[in-house]
mmCIF file of C-alpha atoms and ligand atoms in Angstrom:
data_model
loop_
_atom_site.group_PDB
_atom_site.id
_atom_site.type_symbol
_atom_site.label_atom_id
_atom_site.label_comp_id
_atom_site.label_asym_id
_atom_site.label_seq_id
_atom_site.Cartn_x
_atom_site.Cartn_y
_atom_site.Cartn_z
ATOM 1 C CA UNK A 1 22.307 49.494 125.862
ATOM 2 C CA UNK A 2 19.533 47.122 126.950
ATOM 3 C CA UNK A 3 20.516 43.848 128.520
ATOM 4 C CA UNK A 4 18.823 40.989 130.324
ATOM 5 C CA UNK A 5 20.747 39.290 133.130
ATOM 6 C CA UNK A 6 20.922 35.505 132.835
ATOM 7 C CA UNK A 7 19.233 33.485 135.592
ATOM 8 C CA UNK A 8 21.919 32.034 137.872
ATOM 9 C CA UNK A 9 20.367 28.569 138.026
ATOM 10 C CA UNK A 10 22.167 25.859 136.078
ATOM 11 C CA UNK A 11 22.459 22.092 135.951
ATOM 12 C CA UNK A 12 24.525 20.932 138.927
ATOM 13 C CA UNK A 13 26.464 18.496 136.777
ATOM 14 C CA UNK A 14 27.758 20.920 134.137
ATOM 15 C CA UNK A 15 31.359 19.977 133.300
ATOM 16 C CA UNK A 16 34.038 22.108 134.973
ATOM 17 C CA UNK A 17 37.399 23.227 133.564
ATOM 18 C CA UNK A 18 40.804 23.112 135.307
ATOM 19 C CA UNK A 19 39.781 26.129 137.410
ATOM 20 C CA UNK A 20 36.554 24.469 138.567
ATOM 21 C CA UNK A 21 34.478 26.870 136.431
ATOM 22 C CA UNK A 22 31.610 25.895 134.110
ATOM 23 C CA UNK A 23 30.877 27.500 130.753
ATOM 24 C CA UNK A 24 28.199 29.544 132.544
ATOM 25 C CA UNK A 25 31.043 31.448 134.249
ATOM 26 C CA UNK A 26 32.166 32.595 130.789
ATOM 27 C CA UNK A 27 28.739 33.697 129.557
ATOM 28 C CA UNK A 28 27.300 37.219 129.620
ATOM 29 C CA UNK A 29 23.771 38.643 129.534
ATOM 30 C CA UNK A 30 20.893 37.152 127.541
ATOM 31 C CA UNK A 31 21.244 38.071 123.849
ATOM 32 C CA UNK A 32 18.793 40.574 122.384
ATOM 33 C CA UNK A 33 19.783 39.782 118.777
ATOM 34 C CA UNK A 34 17.285 38.220 116.332
ATOM 35 C CA UNK A 35 16.695 34.503 116.921
ATOM 36 C CA UNK A 36 18.971 32.588 114.535
ATOM 37 C CA UNK A 37 21.506 35.416 114.085
ATOM 38 C CA UNK A 38 24.922 33.959 113.295
ATOM 39 C CA UNK A 39 26.557 36.341 115.754
ATOM 40 C CA UNK A 40 25.045 34.434 118.702
ATOM 41 C CA UNK A 41 26.784 31.272 117.495
ATOM 42 C CA UNK A 42 30.092 33.145 117.389
ATOM 43 C CA UNK A 43 29.528 34.306 120.989
ATOM 44 C CA UNK A 44 28.798 30.697 122.004
ATOM 45 C CA UNK A 45 32.035 29.579 120.315
ATOM 46 C CA UNK A 46 33.977 32.263 122.224
ATOM 47 C CA UNK A 47 32.416 31.111 125.523
ATOM 48 C CA UNK A 48 33.376 27.517 124.780
ATOM 49 C CA UNK A 49 36.915 28.406 123.664
ATOM 50 C CA UNK A 50 37.641 30.566 126.741
ATOM 51 C CA UNK A 51 36.161 28.022 129.163
ATOM 52 C CA UNK A 52 38.134 25.169 127.598
ATOM 53 C CA UNK A 53 41.365 27.164 127.788
ATOM 54 C CA UNK A 54 40.818 27.465 131.574
ATOM 55 C CA UNK A 55 41.829 31.120 131.613
ATOM 56 C CA UNK A 56 40.135 33.073 134.449
ATOM 57 C CA UNK A 57 37.424 35.369 132.998
ATOM 58 C CA UNK A 58 39.007 38.495 134.528
ATOM 59 C CA UNK A 59 42.133 37.918 132.407
ATOM 60 C CA UNK A 60 40.235 38.819 129.207
ATOM 61 C CA UNK A 61 39.451 42.168 127.717
ATOM 62 C CA UNK A 62 36.763 42.415 125.023
ATOM 63 C CA UNK A 63 36.530 45.484 122.855
ATOM 64 C CA UNK A 64 34.117 46.295 120.043
ATOM 65 C CA UNK A 65 32.844 49.045 117.757
ATOM 66 C CA UNK A 66 29.170 49.601 116.846
ATOM 67 C CA UNK A 67 26.750 47.174 115.179
ATOM 68 C CA UNK A 68 24.799 44.032 116.079
ATOM 69 C CA UNK A 69 28.161 42.231 116.028
ATOM 70 C CA UNK A 70 29.725 44.838 118.275
ATOM 71 C CA UNK A 71 26.889 44.389 120.789
ATOM 72 C CA UNK A 72 27.842 40.743 121.292
ATOM 73 C CA UNK A 73 30.588 41.223 123.943
ATOM 74 C CA UNK A 74 27.661 41.909 126.294
ATOM 75 C CA UNK A 75 26.610 38.294 125.716
ATOM 76 C CA UNK A 76 29.891 36.576 126.624
ATOM 77 C CA UNK A 77 32.566 36.893 129.327
ATOM 78 C CA UNK A 78 30.378 38.881 131.702
ATOM 79 C CA UNK A 79 33.137 38.936 134.313
ATOM 80 C CA UNK A 80 35.887 40.321 132.108
ATOM 81 C CA UNK A 81 36.993 43.830 131.187
ATOM 82 C CA UNK A 82 35.130 45.357 128.254
ATOM 83 C CA UNK A 83 34.651 48.500 126.218
ATOM 84 C CA UNK A 84 31.995 49.070 123.571
ATOM 85 C CA UNK A 85 33.606 51.889 121.594
ATOM 86 C CA UNK A 86 32.690 53.975 118.542
ATOM 87 C CA UNK A 87 31.817 52.739 115.021
ATOM 88 C CA UNK A 88 35.053 51.650 113.324
ATOM 89 C CA UNK A 89 37.243 52.710 116.237
ATOM 90 C CA UNK A 90 37.698 49.428 118.092
ATOM 91 C CA UNK A 91 41.319 49.100 116.863
ATOM 92 C CA UNK A 92 42.544 52.279 118.553
ATOM 93 C CA UNK A 93 40.913 51.362 121.858
ATOM 94 C CA UNK A 94 42.255 47.795 121.636
ATOM 95 C CA UNK A 95 45.729 49.146 120.864
ATOM 96 C CA UNK A 96 45.617 51.353 123.963
ATOM 97 C CA UNK A 97 44.347 48.517 126.152
ATOM 98 C CA UNK A 98 47.013 46.139 124.922
ATOM 99 C CA UNK A 99 49.792 48.679 125.333
ATOM 100 C CA UNK A 100 48.643 49.436 128.896
ATOM 101 C CA UNK A 101 48.305 45.821 129.992
ATOM 102 C CA UNK A 102 49.907 43.176 127.825
ATOM 103 C CA UNK A 103 48.978 40.441 130.317
ATOM 104 C CA UNK A 104 45.297 40.483 129.319
ATOM 105 C CA UNK A 105 43.980 38.288 126.515
ATOM 106 C CA UNK A 106 42.428 40.759 124.102
ATOM 107 C CA UNK A 107 39.361 39.872 121.992
ATOM 108 C CA UNK A 108 38.231 42.434 119.422
ATOM 109 C CA UNK A 109 34.741 42.013 117.966
ATOM 110 C CA UNK A 110 33.735 43.895 114.859
ATOM 111 C CA UNK A 111 31.353 43.717 111.926
ATOM 112 C CA UNK A 112 32.083 43.889 108.198
ATOM 113 C CA UNK A 113 30.661 47.425 108.188
ATOM 114 C CA UNK A 114 32.594 48.321 111.319
ATOM 115 C CA UNK A 115 35.886 47.002 109.873
ATOM 116 C CA UNK A 116 35.666 47.121 106.057
ATOM 117 C CA UNK A 117 33.884 50.477 105.696
ATOM 118 C CA UNK A 118 34.223 53.134 108.387
ATOM 119 C CA UNK A 119 36.982 51.282 110.249
ATOM 120 C CA UNK A 120 39.165 50.324 107.284
ATOM 121 C CA UNK A 121 41.960 52.780 108.101
ATOM 122 C CA UNK A 122 42.046 51.724 111.736
ATOM 123 C CA UNK A 123 42.030 48.061 110.756
ATOM 124 C CA UNK A 124 45.014 48.504 108.445
ATOM 125 C CA UNK A 125 47.096 50.010 111.215
ATOM 126 C CA UNK A 126 46.238 47.573 113.971
ATOM 127 C CA UNK A 127 47.332 44.748 111.662
ATOM 128 C CA UNK A 128 50.637 46.362 110.751
ATOM 129 C CA UNK A 129 51.322 47.294 114.382
ATOM 130 C CA UNK A 130 51.034 43.586 115.301
ATOM 131 C CA UNK A 131 48.843 44.134 118.355
ATOM 132 C CA UNK A 132 48.686 40.862 120.277
ATOM 133 C CA UNK A 133 44.997 40.088 120.056
ATOM 134 C CA UNK A 134 42.299 37.918 118.522
ATOM 135 C CA UNK A 135 40.379 40.153 116.083
ATOM 136 C CA UNK A 136 37.073 38.622 114.982
ATOM 137 C CA UNK A 137 34.828 40.021 112.255
ATOM 138 C CA UNK A 138 31.244 38.722 112.318
ATOM 139 C CA UNK A 139 30.866 39.013 108.556
ATOM 140 C CA UNK A 140 27.269 39.061 107.283
ATOM 141 C CA UNK A 141 27.786 41.246 104.188
ATOM 142 C CA UNK A 142 25.284 43.780 105.445
ATOM 143 C CA UNK A 143 24.754 46.557 107.979
ATOM 144 C CA UNK A 144 22.431 44.568 110.241
ATOM 145 C CA UNK A 145 21.908 47.179 112.947
ATOM 146 C CA UNK A 146 20.860 49.889 110.478
ATOM 147 C CA UNK A 147 18.520 47.504 108.645
ATOM 148 C CA UNK A 148 20.222 45.870 105.717
ATOM 149 C CA UNK A 149 22.290 48.233 103.526
ATOM 150 C CA UNK A 150 25.032 46.463 101.483
ATOM 151 C CA UNK A 151 28.378 46.423 103.250
ATOM 152 C CA UNK A 152 31.792 46.532 101.582
ATOM 153 C CA UNK A 153 32.223 42.739 101.903
ATOM 154 C CA UNK A 154 29.029 42.020 99.969
ATOM 155 C CA UNK A 155 29.765 40.157 96.737
ATOM 156 C CA UNK A 156 29.077 41.848 93.397
ATOM 157 C CA UNK A 157 25.756 40.556 92.044
ATOM 158 C CA UNK A 158 24.551 39.380 95.446
ATOM 159 C CA UNK A 159 21.048 40.753 95.983
ATOM 160 C CA UNK A 160 19.403 42.697 98.775
ATOM 161 C CA UNK A 161 16.288 41.374 100.498
ATOM 162 C CA UNK A 162 14.201 43.309 97.963
ATOM 163 C CA UNK A 163 16.163 41.837 95.019
ATOM 164 C CA UNK A 164 18.408 44.807 94.083
ATOM 165 C CA UNK A 165 21.885 43.663 92.984
ATOM 166 C CA UNK A 166 25.086 44.937 94.611
ATOM 167 C CA UNK A 167 27.076 46.754 91.867
ATOM 168 C CA UNK A 168 30.491 46.855 93.537
ATOM 169 C CA UNK A 169 33.374 44.445 93.980
ATOM 170 C CA UNK A 170 33.749 43.222 97.576
ATOM 171 C CA UNK A 171 36.627 43.824 99.942
ATOM 172 C CA UNK A 172 38.023 40.504 101.132
ATOM 173 C CA UNK A 173 39.253 41.066 104.694
ATOM 174 C CA UNK A 174 41.281 37.850 104.706
ATOM 175 C CA UNK A 175 43.286 39.056 101.688
ATOM 176 C CA UNK A 176 43.758 42.480 103.270
ATOM 177 C CA UNK A 177 44.933 40.939 106.568
ATOM 178 C CA UNK A 178 47.397 38.698 104.706
ATOM 179 C CA UNK A 179 48.726 41.617 102.705
ATOM 180 C CA UNK A 180 49.164 43.832 105.765
ATOM 181 C CA UNK A 181 51.196 41.218 107.635
ATOM 182 C CA UNK A 182 48.789 39.492 110.036
ATOM 183 C CA UNK A 183 50.653 36.495 111.456
ATOM 184 C CA UNK A 184 47.563 34.307 112.003
ATOM 185 C CA UNK A 185 44.701 34.406 109.511
ATOM 186 C CA UNK A 186 41.648 32.161 109.541
ATOM 187 C CA UNK A 187 38.149 32.080 108.150
ATOM 188 C CA UNK A 188 35.213 30.124 109.453
ATOM 189 C CA UNK A 189 31.445 29.910 109.482
ATOM 190 C CA UNK A 190 29.250 30.655 112.497
ATOM 191 C CA UNK A 191 27.415 27.374 111.847
ATOM 192 C CA UNK A 192 30.605 25.324 112.246
ATOM 193 C CA UNK A 193 31.544 25.324 115.925
ATOM 194 C CA UNK A 194 33.813 22.312 115.395
ATOM 195 C CA UNK A 195 36.067 24.471 113.218
ATOM 196 C CA UNK A 196 35.554 27.826 114.913
ATOM 197 C CA UNK A 197 36.303 26.874 118.548
ATOM 198 C CA UNK A 198 39.852 25.524 117.938
ATOM 199 C CA UNK A 199 40.573 28.503 115.661
ATOM 200 C CA UNK A 200 39.579 30.943 118.438
ATOM 201 C CA UNK A 201 41.646 29.064 121.022
ATOM 202 C CA UNK A 202 44.715 29.100 118.802
ATOM 203 C CA UNK A 203 44.188 32.770 117.915
ATOM 204 C CA UNK A 204 44.002 33.704 121.614
ATOM 205 C CA UNK A 205 47.285 31.936 122.332
ATOM 206 C CA UNK A 206 49.030 33.227 119.201
ATOM 207 C CA UNK A 207 51.657 35.848 120.046
ATOM 208 C CA UNK A 208 50.855 38.578 117.535
ATOM 209 C CA UNK A 209 47.891 39.777 115.506
ATOM 210 C CA UNK A 210 45.405 36.963 114.872
ATOM 211 C CA UNK A 211 42.527 37.637 112.503
ATOM 212 C CA UNK A 212 39.423 35.484 112.040
ATOM 213 C CA UNK A 213 36.795 36.333 109.435
ATOM 214 C CA UNK A 214 33.601 34.513 110.440
ATOM 215 C CA UNK A 215 30.806 34.310 107.879
ATOM 216 C CA UNK A 216 27.868 34.955 110.192
ATOM 217 C CA UNK A 217 24.513 35.230 108.384
ATOM 218 C CA UNK A 218 22.053 38.010 109.196
ATOM 219 C CA UNK A 219 18.693 36.227 109.238
ATOM 220 C CA UNK A 220 16.740 39.492 109.164
ATOM 221 C CA UNK A 221 18.315 41.156 106.101
ATOM 222 C CA UNK A 222 20.782 38.914 104.245
ATOM 223 C CA UNK A 223 19.738 35.272 104.393
ATOM 224 C CA UNK A 224 17.656 35.013 101.224
ATOM 225 C CA UNK A 225 18.219 33.299 97.858
ATOM 226 C CA UNK A 226 20.626 35.549 95.958
ATOM 227 C CA UNK A 227 22.719 36.439 99.010
ATOM 228 C CA UNK A 228 26.231 34.996 99.086
ATOM 229 C CA UNK A 229 26.393 35.352 102.886
ATOM 230 C CA UNK A 230 23.312 33.224 103.638
ATOM 231 C CA UNK A 231 23.366 29.935 105.544
ATOM 232 C CA UNK A 232 22.458 27.988 102.375
ATOM 233 C CA UNK A 233 25.066 29.670 100.147
ATOM 234 C CA UNK A 234 27.916 29.189 102.603
ATOM 235 C CA UNK A 235 26.983 25.560 103.308
ATOM 236 C CA UNK A 236 26.973 24.842 99.544
ATOM 237 C CA UNK A 237 30.187 26.710 98.637
ATOM 238 C CA UNK A 238 32.578 26.038 101.503
ATOM 239 C CA UNK A 239 35.998 24.528 101.005
ATOM 240 C CA UNK A 240 38.293 23.769 103.972
ATOM 241 C CA UNK A 241 42.036 24.090 103.386
ATOM 242 C CA UNK A 242 43.705 23.495 106.742
ATOM 243 C CA UNK A 243 41.767 22.282 109.754
ATOM 244 C CA UNK A 244 43.157 23.310 113.135
ATOM 245 C CA UNK A 245 42.708 21.129 116.208
ATOM 246 C CA UNK A 246 43.736 22.372 119.604
ATOM 247 C CA UNK A 247 45.553 19.996 121.960
ATOM 248 C CA UNK A 248 45.822 21.279 125.563
ATOM 249 C CA UNK A 249 49.154 21.067 127.438
ATOM 250 C CA UNK A 250 50.005 17.573 128.717
ATOM 251 C CA UNK A 251 47.246 15.895 126.692
ATOM 252 C CA UNK A 252 48.454 12.868 124.797
ATOM 253 C CA UNK A 253 49.110 13.599 121.128
ATOM 254 C CA UNK A 254 47.815 10.618 119.211
ATOM 255 C CA UNK A 255 48.620 9.927 115.582
ATOM 256 C CA UNK A 256 45.129 9.839 114.170
ATOM 257 C CA UNK A 257 45.867 11.286 110.746
ATOM 258 C CA UNK A 258 47.855 9.863 107.868
ATOM 259 C CA UNK A 259 51.571 10.826 107.939
ATOM 260 C CA UNK A 260 52.401 13.816 105.773
ATOM 261 C CA UNK A 261 49.051 15.461 106.232
ATOM 262 C CA UNK A 262 49.547 16.589 109.818
ATOM 263 C CA UNK A 263 51.734 19.128 111.563
ATOM 264 C CA UNK A 264 51.940 19.934 115.280
ATOM 265 C CA UNK A 265 52.756 23.535 116.176
ATOM 266 C CA UNK A 266 53.852 24.396 119.742
ATOM 267 C CA UNK A 267 51.892 27.278 121.277
ATOM 268 C CA UNK A 268 53.418 29.680 123.865
ATOM 269 C CA UNK A 269 51.591 28.075 126.835
ATOM 270 C CA UNK A 270 52.777 24.537 126.053
ATOM 271 C CA UNK A 271 49.639 23.472 124.211
ATOM 272 C CA UNK A 272 49.741 22.256 120.640
ATOM 273 C CA UNK A 273 48.015 23.438 117.497
ATOM 274 C CA UNK A 274 47.555 20.471 115.212
ATOM 275 C CA UNK A 275 47.208 21.372 111.555
ATOM 276 C CA UNK A 276 45.555 18.968 109.182
ATOM 277 C CA UNK A 277 45.965 19.676 105.488
ATOM 278 C CA UNK A 278 42.815 19.153 103.472
ATOM 279 C CA UNK A 279 43.787 20.659 100.115
ATOM 280 C CA UNK A 280 46.979 19.139 98.646
ATOM 281 C CA UNK A 281 48.230 22.341 97.068
ATOM 282 C CA UNK A 282 47.824 24.443 100.201
ATOM 283 C CA UNK A 283 50.722 25.659 102.354
ATOM 284 C CA UNK A 284 49.549 27.630 105.451
ATOM 285 C CA UNK A 285 53.093 28.974 106.022
ATOM 286 C CA UNK A 286 53.450 30.654 102.614
ATOM 287 C CA UNK A 287 51.818 34.095 102.775
ATOM 288 C CA UNK A 288 52.039 34.863 99.044
ATOM 289 C CA UNK A 289 50.636 31.513 97.919
ATOM 290 C CA UNK A 290 47.917 31.663 100.570
ATOM 291 C CA UNK A 291 46.838 35.031 99.224
ATOM 292 C CA UNK A 292 46.790 33.766 95.625
ATOM 293 C CA UNK A 293 44.835 30.635 96.620
ATOM 294 C CA UNK A 294 42.196 32.570 98.571
ATOM 295 C CA UNK A 295 41.729 35.026 95.707
ATOM 296 C CA UNK A 296 41.488 32.326 93.012
ATOM 297 C CA UNK A 297 38.872 30.464 95.015
ATOM 298 C CA UNK A 298 36.945 33.674 95.579
ATOM 299 C CA UNK A 299 36.727 34.223 91.803
ATOM 300 C CA UNK A 300 35.268 30.693 91.560
ATOM 301 C CA UNK A 301 32.628 31.667 94.163
ATOM 302 C CA UNK A 302 34.090 29.349 96.819
ATOM 303 C CA UNK A 303 34.386 30.388 100.466
ATOM 304 C CA UNK A 304 37.723 29.050 101.681
ATOM 305 C CA UNK A 305 37.720 28.312 105.425
ATOM 306 C CA UNK A 306 40.114 26.978 108.061
ATOM 307 C CA UNK A 307 43.501 28.216 109.196
ATOM 308 C CA UNK A 308 44.692 30.072 106.103
ATOM 309 C CA UNK A 309 48.056 31.428 107.302
ATOM 310 C CA UNK A 310 50.285 31.019 110.334
ATOM 311 C CA UNK A 311 53.678 32.547 111.036
ATOM 312 C CA UNK A 312 55.193 30.450 113.810
ATOM 313 C CA UNK A 313 57.931 33.007 114.498
ATOM 314 C CA UNK A 314 55.499 35.881 114.954
ATOM 315 C CA UNK A 315 56.191 38.669 117.391
ATOM 316 C CA UNK A 316 53.977 41.444 118.697
ATOM 317 C CA UNK A 317 53.982 45.198 119.138
ATOM 318 C CA UNK A 318 55.612 44.968 122.592
ATOM 319 C CA UNK A 319 58.558 43.072 121.083
ATOM 320 C CA UNK A 320 58.900 45.713 118.347
ATOM 321 C CA UNK A 321 58.787 48.524 120.924
ATOM 322 C CA UNK A 322 61.017 46.589 123.370
ATOM 323 C CA UNK A 323 58.772 47.355 126.321
ATOM 324 C CA UNK A 324 59.631 46.014 129.766
ATOM 325 C CA UNK A 325 58.247 42.679 130.985
ATOM 326 C CA UNK A 326 55.995 44.326 133.574
ATOM 327 C CA UNK A 327 52.713 45.561 132.078
ATOM 328 C CA UNK A 328 52.952 49.353 131.687
ATOM 329 C CA UNK A 329 49.912 49.961 133.912
ATOM 330 C CA UNK A 330 51.703 48.205 136.792
ATOM 331 C CA UNK A 331 54.840 50.367 136.719
ATOM 332 C CA UNK A 332 55.389 52.531 139.800
ATOM 333 C CA UNK A 333 56.633 56.117 139.827
ATOM 334 C CA UNK A 334 60.045 54.879 140.908
ATOM 335 C CA UNK A 335 60.231 52.683 137.760
ATOM 336 C CA UNK A 336 59.285 55.565 135.496
ATOM 337 C CA UNK A 337 61.199 58.493 137.009
ATOM 338 C CA UNK A 338 64.915 58.253 136.224
ATOM 339 C CA UNK A 339 65.744 60.730 139.009
ATOM 340 C CA UNK A 340 67.159 64.223 139.100
ATOM 341 C CA UNK A 341 70.697 63.315 138.081
ATOM 342 C CA UNK A 342 69.571 61.410 134.972
ATOM 343 C CA UNK A 343 67.287 64.296 133.971
ATOM 344 C CA UNK A 344 70.118 66.811 134.331
ATOM 345 C CA UNK A 345 72.353 64.592 132.171
ATOM 346 C CA UNK A 346 69.679 64.365 129.448
ATOM 347 C CA UNK A 347 69.172 68.149 129.502
ATOM 348 C CA UNK A 348 72.925 68.697 129.363
ATOM 349 C CA UNK A 349 73.180 66.456 126.292
ATOM 350 C CA UNK A 350 70.935 68.872 124.373
ATOM 351 C CA UNK A 351 72.895 72.006 125.239
HETATM 352 C C1 LIG B 1 30.089 57.282 113.101
HETATM 353 C C2 LIG B 1 28.875 56.441 112.833
HETATM 354 N N1 LIG B 1 28.424 56.306 111.580
HETATM 355 C C3 LIG B 1 27.352 55.526 111.318
HETATM 356 C C4 LIG B 1 26.701 54.898 112.334
HETATM 357 C C5 LIG B 1 25.459 54.065 112.030
HETATM 358 N N2 LIG B 1 25.728 52.648 112.088
HETATM 359 C C6 LIG B 1 25.572 51.958 113.237
HETATM 360 S S1 LIG B 1 25.927 50.328 113.063
HETATM 361 C C7 LIG B 1 26.285 50.544 111.424
HETATM 362 C C8 LIG B 1 26.694 49.390 110.541
HETATM 363 C C9 LIG B 1 26.807 48.102 111.245
HETATM 364 O O1 LIG B 1 27.182 47.103 110.359
HETATM 365 P P1 LIG B 1 28.226 46.000 110.741
HETATM 366 O O2 LIG B 1 29.448 46.584 111.337
HETATM 367 O O3 LIG B 1 28.439 45.135 109.559
HETATM 368 O O4 LIG B 1 27.524 45.196 111.923
HETATM 369 P P2 LIG B 1 26.213 44.283 111.927
HETATM 370 O O5 LIG B 1 25.145 45.138 112.542
HETATM 371 O O6 LIG B 1 25.891 43.846 110.553
HETATM 372 O O7 LIG B 1 26.609 43.145 112.800
HETATM 373 C C10 LIG B 1 26.141 51.875 111.031
HETATM 374 C C11 LIG B 1 26.391 52.363 109.664
HETATM 375 C C12 LIG B 1 27.204 55.049 113.644
HETATM 376 N N3 LIG B 1 26.655 54.445 114.695
HETATM 377 N N4 LIG B 1 28.281 55.818 113.872
HETATM 378 S S1 LIG B 2 19.551 42.419 112.237
HETATM 379 FE FE1 LIG B 2 20.787 40.765 111.395
HETATM 380 S S2 LIG B 2 22.823 41.024 112.342
HETATM 381 FE FE2 LIG B 2 21.336 42.199 113.571
HETATM 382 S S3 LIG B 2 20.674 40.803 115.174
HETATM 383 FE FE3 LIG B 2 19.197 40.603 113.524
HETATM 384 S S4 LIG B 2 19.981 38.880 112.312
HETATM 385 FE FE4 LIG B 2 21.659 39.570 113.607
#
């Protein structure tokens, strides 16, 4: 893969986080995507979220499949662990990485083609296995890398660049994630950093499978009149349900919203996720109603964004499997080998 290293020079007064690092320490190589591609905005939001969380870059692992979206881990967190895998196979690699070292913060980057077409089976199983990760789909409704074929998330009737209509009903990944048991589900827009950054922060700290569908327009192949994944369409048809603000540990929690519309959720590291209800009839803790709401709005042509579902009592795959506290890749032979006597006893039990 081609990449261009970023010049090391930066403004001496860039703000630093609690570790003394600037956002530049969380960036990667220079992007080679088309100018204006939504995916670059998602990468910038990830850089900002990780820097603001003050987590050292080497504590992240970033895993992707194949596509313009899946190229983006090259453009953020240049000092973290990473693996650019095979089309639609990011979930199996992410599962292995998370099982081997549960202490790393895992970011999965995929495209709508990578997840909703070739990777659909893998996606279903990573959700139901509750892998503790932040799974982001850069959703542009098209196969950008292979030059603009309709993807499975493209809305029926939406047109290609040449004007041909899509004949098939779309797959809504948010609905699928809700149905399969994801314990954190959000949707956002690459052009809305104010919404996307807190969502990514909360997803990274969520203990369980966190899914974020980001509408991320492809300016080369799917940003024309007639596309329902264009910048103009999404700006005109967005409806926020629950806004999520992220309050770091020890920061003062001020009452800046009317009572009854706000809820503070404690995150595992002591920070707070502040939920602000924007639609009266929306309950982000009710999976079934969330699913119905999202689907009704979709029929009306509205793109519902924000934190759509949160299970505060979520657990992850390691809790289900009852693994030990030490990451599996740090176990020594002495921890793993029960010894000769134990082995003889096991063998005897089968005789
Ligand atoms: C097994 C396999 N099948 C097909 C391809 C060709 N291919 C590469 S990327 C891609 C689709 C990418 O679309 P998407 O995941 O939506 O990402 P985008 O480029 O739009 O960000 C396809 C079909 C491939 N690389 N490997
Ligand atoms: S082809 Fe589309 S998705 Fe790929 S980099 Fe260009 S704008 Fe982005």
